[in-house]
Coordinates of C-alpha atoms in Angstrom, one line a residue:
Chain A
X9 CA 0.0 0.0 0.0
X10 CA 1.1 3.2 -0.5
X11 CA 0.8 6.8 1.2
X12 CA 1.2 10.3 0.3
X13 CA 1.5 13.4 2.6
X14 CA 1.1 17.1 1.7
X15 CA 3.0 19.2 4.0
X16 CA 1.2 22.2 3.6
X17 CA -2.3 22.7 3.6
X18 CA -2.8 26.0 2.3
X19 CA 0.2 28.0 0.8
X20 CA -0.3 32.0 0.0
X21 CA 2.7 33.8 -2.6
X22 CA 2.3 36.8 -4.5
X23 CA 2.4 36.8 -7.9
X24 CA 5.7 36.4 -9.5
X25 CA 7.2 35.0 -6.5
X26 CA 8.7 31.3 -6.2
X27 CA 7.0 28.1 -4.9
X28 CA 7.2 25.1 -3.6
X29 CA 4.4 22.7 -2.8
X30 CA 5.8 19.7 -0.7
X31 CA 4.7 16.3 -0.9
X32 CA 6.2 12.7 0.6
X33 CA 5.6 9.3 -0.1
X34 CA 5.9 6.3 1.3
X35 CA 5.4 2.5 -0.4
X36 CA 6.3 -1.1 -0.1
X37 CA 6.8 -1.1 -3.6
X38 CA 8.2 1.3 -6.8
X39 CA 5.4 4.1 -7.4
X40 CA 4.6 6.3 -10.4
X41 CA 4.3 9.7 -8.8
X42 CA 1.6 12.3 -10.4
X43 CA 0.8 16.4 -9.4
X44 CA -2.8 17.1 -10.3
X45 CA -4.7 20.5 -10.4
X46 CA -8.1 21.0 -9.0
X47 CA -9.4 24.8 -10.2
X48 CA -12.1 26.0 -8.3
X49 CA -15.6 24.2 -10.1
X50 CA -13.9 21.8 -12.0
X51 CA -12.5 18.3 -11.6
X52 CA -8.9 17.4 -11.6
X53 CA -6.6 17.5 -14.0
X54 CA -3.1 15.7 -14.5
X55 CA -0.3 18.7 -14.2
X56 CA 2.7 16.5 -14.6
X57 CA 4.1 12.5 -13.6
X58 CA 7.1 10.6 -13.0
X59 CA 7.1 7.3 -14.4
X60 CA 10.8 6.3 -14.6
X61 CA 14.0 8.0 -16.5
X62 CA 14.9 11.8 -15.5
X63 CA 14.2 12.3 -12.0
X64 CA 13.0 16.1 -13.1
X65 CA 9.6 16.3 -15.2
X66 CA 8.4 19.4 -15.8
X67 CA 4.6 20.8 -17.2
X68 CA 3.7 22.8 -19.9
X69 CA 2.7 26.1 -18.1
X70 CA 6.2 26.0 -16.1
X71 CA 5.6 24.0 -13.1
X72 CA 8.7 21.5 -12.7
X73 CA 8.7 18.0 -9.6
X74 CA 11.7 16.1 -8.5
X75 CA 11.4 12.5 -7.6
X76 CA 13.9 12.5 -4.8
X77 CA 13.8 8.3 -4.0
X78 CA 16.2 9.1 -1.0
X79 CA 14.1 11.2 0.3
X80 CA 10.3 10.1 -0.9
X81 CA 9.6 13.5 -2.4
X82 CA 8.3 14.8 -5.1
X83 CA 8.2 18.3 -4.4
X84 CA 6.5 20.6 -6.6
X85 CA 7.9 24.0 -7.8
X86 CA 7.0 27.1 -9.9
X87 CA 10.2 29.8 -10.5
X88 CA 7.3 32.7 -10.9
X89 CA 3.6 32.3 -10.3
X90 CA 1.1 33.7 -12.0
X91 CA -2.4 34.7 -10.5
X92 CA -4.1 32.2 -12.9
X93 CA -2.0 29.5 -11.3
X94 CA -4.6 29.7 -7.6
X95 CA -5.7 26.4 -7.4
X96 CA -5.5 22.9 -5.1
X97 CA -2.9 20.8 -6.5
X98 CA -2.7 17.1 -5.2
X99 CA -0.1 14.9 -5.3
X100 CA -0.6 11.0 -5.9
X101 CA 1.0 7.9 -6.1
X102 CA 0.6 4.8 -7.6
X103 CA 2.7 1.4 -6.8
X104 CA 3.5 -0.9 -9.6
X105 CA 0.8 -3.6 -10.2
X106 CA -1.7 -1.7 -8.7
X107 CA -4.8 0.1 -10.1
X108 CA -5.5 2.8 -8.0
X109 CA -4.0 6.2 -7.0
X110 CA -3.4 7.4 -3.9
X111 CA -4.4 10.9 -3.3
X112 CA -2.8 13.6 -0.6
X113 CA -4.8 16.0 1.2
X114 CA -4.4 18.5 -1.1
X115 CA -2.4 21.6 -1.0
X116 CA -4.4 25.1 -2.0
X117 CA -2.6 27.7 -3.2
X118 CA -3.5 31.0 -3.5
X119 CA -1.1 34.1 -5.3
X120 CA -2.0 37.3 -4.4
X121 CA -1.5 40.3 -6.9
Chain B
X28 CA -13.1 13.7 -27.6
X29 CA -16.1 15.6 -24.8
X30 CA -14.3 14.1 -22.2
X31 CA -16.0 12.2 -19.1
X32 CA -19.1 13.5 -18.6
X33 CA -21.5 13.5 -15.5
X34 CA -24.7 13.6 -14.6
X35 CA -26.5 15.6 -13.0
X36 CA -24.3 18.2 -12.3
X37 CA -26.2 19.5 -9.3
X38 CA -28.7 17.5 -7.0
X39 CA -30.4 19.1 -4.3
X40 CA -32.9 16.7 -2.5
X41 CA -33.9 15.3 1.2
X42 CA -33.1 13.0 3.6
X43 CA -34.6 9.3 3.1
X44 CA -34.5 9.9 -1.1
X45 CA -33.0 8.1 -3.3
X46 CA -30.4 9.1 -5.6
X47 CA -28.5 8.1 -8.7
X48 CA -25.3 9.9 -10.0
X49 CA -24.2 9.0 -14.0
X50 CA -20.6 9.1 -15.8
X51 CA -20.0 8.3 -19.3
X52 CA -16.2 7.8 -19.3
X53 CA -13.7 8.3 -22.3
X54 CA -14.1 6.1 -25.0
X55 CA -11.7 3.5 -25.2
X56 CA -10.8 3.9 -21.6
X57 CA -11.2 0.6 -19.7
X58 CA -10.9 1.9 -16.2
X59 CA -13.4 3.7 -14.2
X60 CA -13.1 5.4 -10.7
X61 CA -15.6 7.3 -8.4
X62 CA -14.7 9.7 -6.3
X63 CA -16.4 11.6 -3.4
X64 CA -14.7 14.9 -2.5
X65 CA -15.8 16.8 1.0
X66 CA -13.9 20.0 3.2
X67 CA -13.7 17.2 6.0
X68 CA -12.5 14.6 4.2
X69 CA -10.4 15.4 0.9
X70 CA -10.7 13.0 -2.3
X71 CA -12.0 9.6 -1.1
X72 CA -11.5 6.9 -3.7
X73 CA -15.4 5.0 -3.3
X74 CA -15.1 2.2 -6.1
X75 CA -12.9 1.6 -9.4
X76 CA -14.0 -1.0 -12.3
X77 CA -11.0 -2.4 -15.1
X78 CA -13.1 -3.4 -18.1
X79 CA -16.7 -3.2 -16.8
X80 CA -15.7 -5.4 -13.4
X81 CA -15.6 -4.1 -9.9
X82 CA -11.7 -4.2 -8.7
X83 CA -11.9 -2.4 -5.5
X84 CA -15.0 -1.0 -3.5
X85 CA -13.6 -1.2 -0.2
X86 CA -14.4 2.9 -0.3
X87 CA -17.6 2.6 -0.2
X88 CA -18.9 3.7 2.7
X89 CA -21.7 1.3 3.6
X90 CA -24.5 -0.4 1.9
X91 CA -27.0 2.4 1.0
X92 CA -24.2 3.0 -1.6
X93 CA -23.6 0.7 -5.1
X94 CA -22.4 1.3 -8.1
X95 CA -22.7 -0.7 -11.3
X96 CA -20.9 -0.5 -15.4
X97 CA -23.1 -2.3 -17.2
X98 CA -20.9 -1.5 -20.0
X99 CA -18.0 0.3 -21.3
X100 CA -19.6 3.5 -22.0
X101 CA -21.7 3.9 -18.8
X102 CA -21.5 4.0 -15.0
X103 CA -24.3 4.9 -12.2
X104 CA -23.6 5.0 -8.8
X105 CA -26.6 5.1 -6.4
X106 CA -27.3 6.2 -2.8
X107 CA -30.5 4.7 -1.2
X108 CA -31.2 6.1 0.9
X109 CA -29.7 9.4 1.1
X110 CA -28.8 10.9 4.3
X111 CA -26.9 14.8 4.9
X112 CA -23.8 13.3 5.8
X113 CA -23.9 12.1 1.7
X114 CA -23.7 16.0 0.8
X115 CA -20.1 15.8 -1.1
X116 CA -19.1 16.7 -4.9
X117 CA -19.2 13.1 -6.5
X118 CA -16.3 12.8 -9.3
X119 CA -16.1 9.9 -12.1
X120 CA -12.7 9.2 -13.5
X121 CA -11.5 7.0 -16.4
X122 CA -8.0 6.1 -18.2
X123 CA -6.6 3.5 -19.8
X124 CA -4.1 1.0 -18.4
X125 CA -1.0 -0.4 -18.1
X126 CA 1.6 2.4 -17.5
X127 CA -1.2 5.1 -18.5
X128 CA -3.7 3.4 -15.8
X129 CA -2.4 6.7 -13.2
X130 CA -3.3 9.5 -15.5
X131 CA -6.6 9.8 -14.8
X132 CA -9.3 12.2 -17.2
X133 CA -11.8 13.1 -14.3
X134 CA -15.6 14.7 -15.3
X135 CA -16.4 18.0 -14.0
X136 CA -18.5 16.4 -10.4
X137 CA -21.8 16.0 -9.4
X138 CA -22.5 18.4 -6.6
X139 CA -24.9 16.8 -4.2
X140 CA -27.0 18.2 -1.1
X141 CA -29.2 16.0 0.7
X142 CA -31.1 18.3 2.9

């Protein structure tokens, strides 16, 4: 079985300042490790994963997550927010051979003009 | 593709009534996930199916809840009866498997307020 934990449950920046959302895992087994985004009214949708291969994945709107095995992390960052990025991002794991994610708490952030 | 789609999108009804949530996953997709999400509780996983079959329901909370896939294109999952404490967006997610079976396409929710 696996576990994930969100450090933080709410995180406030202003816009153009750095972030870091911070999530740890823990599993009996290898895990595929995912960042979703939940905007406010909608479902969620996948923001970037780590399968295998580079431990550093990045998104298309400039987030980037580092699977850190040492560690369990796979901490999520953003160089310069924007206010459009205000959301609740989750972090999840899945083990290998499994079917079904495992969800954090959630992390809501919210950037401030 | 329209993407998952849910039904209804908002349900407002009382205590002791019953109700019955619909998803219409992605085409081609072969597994299926529901989802309750609440302030209190975060994203609870309820049940998943892989190709029409029930994998998992240990989520589910107790009996007044089931959930069925009579087929690869449609999902219901029922409360009966409802009680406040059911008040929660409801999510359906689907994706396909193997190494894609984590990135899951989720429907915009079902919003649901038992009085």
């Amino acid at each position: 079985a696996q576990s994930v934990t969100q450090l933080d449950s709410q995180v406030p920046v202003f816009e153009e300042a750095p972030v870091e959302l911070r999530c740890n895992y823990s599993s009996s087994v290898s895990v595929y490790l995912f960042w979703y985004v939940q905007y406010p009214n909608q479902g969620l949708q996948l923001l970037l994963k780590y399968l295998s291969g580079s431990t550093l994945v990045e998104s298309i709107n400039g987030f980037e997550a580092e699977f850190n095995k040492s560690q369990t992390s796979f901490h999520l960052r953003k160089p310069s927010v924007h206010i459009s990025d205000t959301a609740e991002y989750f972090c999840a794991a899945l083990g290998t051979g499994y079917g079904k994610l495992t969800f954090g708490q959630g992390t809501i952030l919210t950037v401030h003009p | 593709d329209a993407g998952v789609i849910q039904s209804p999108r908002h349900e407002v009804t009382e205590m002791g009534q019953e109700v019955t949530l619909r998803c219409k996953p992605i085409s081609g997709h072969d597994y299926l996930f529901w989802y309750r999400q609440t302030m209190m509780r975060g994203l609870e996983l309820l049940i998943y199916f892989n190709n029409n079959v029930p994998i998992d329901d240990s989520g589910m909370p107790e009996d007044r809840f089931s959930a069925k896939m009579p087929n690869a294109s449609f999902s219901t999952l029922k409360i009966q009866p409802s009680e406040p404490r059911d008040s929660a967006v409801y999510f359906c997610a689907s994706s396909f498997g193997g190494r894609d079976v984590g990135e899951l396409f989720f429907g915009e929710g079902s919003r649901l307020t038992v009085l």
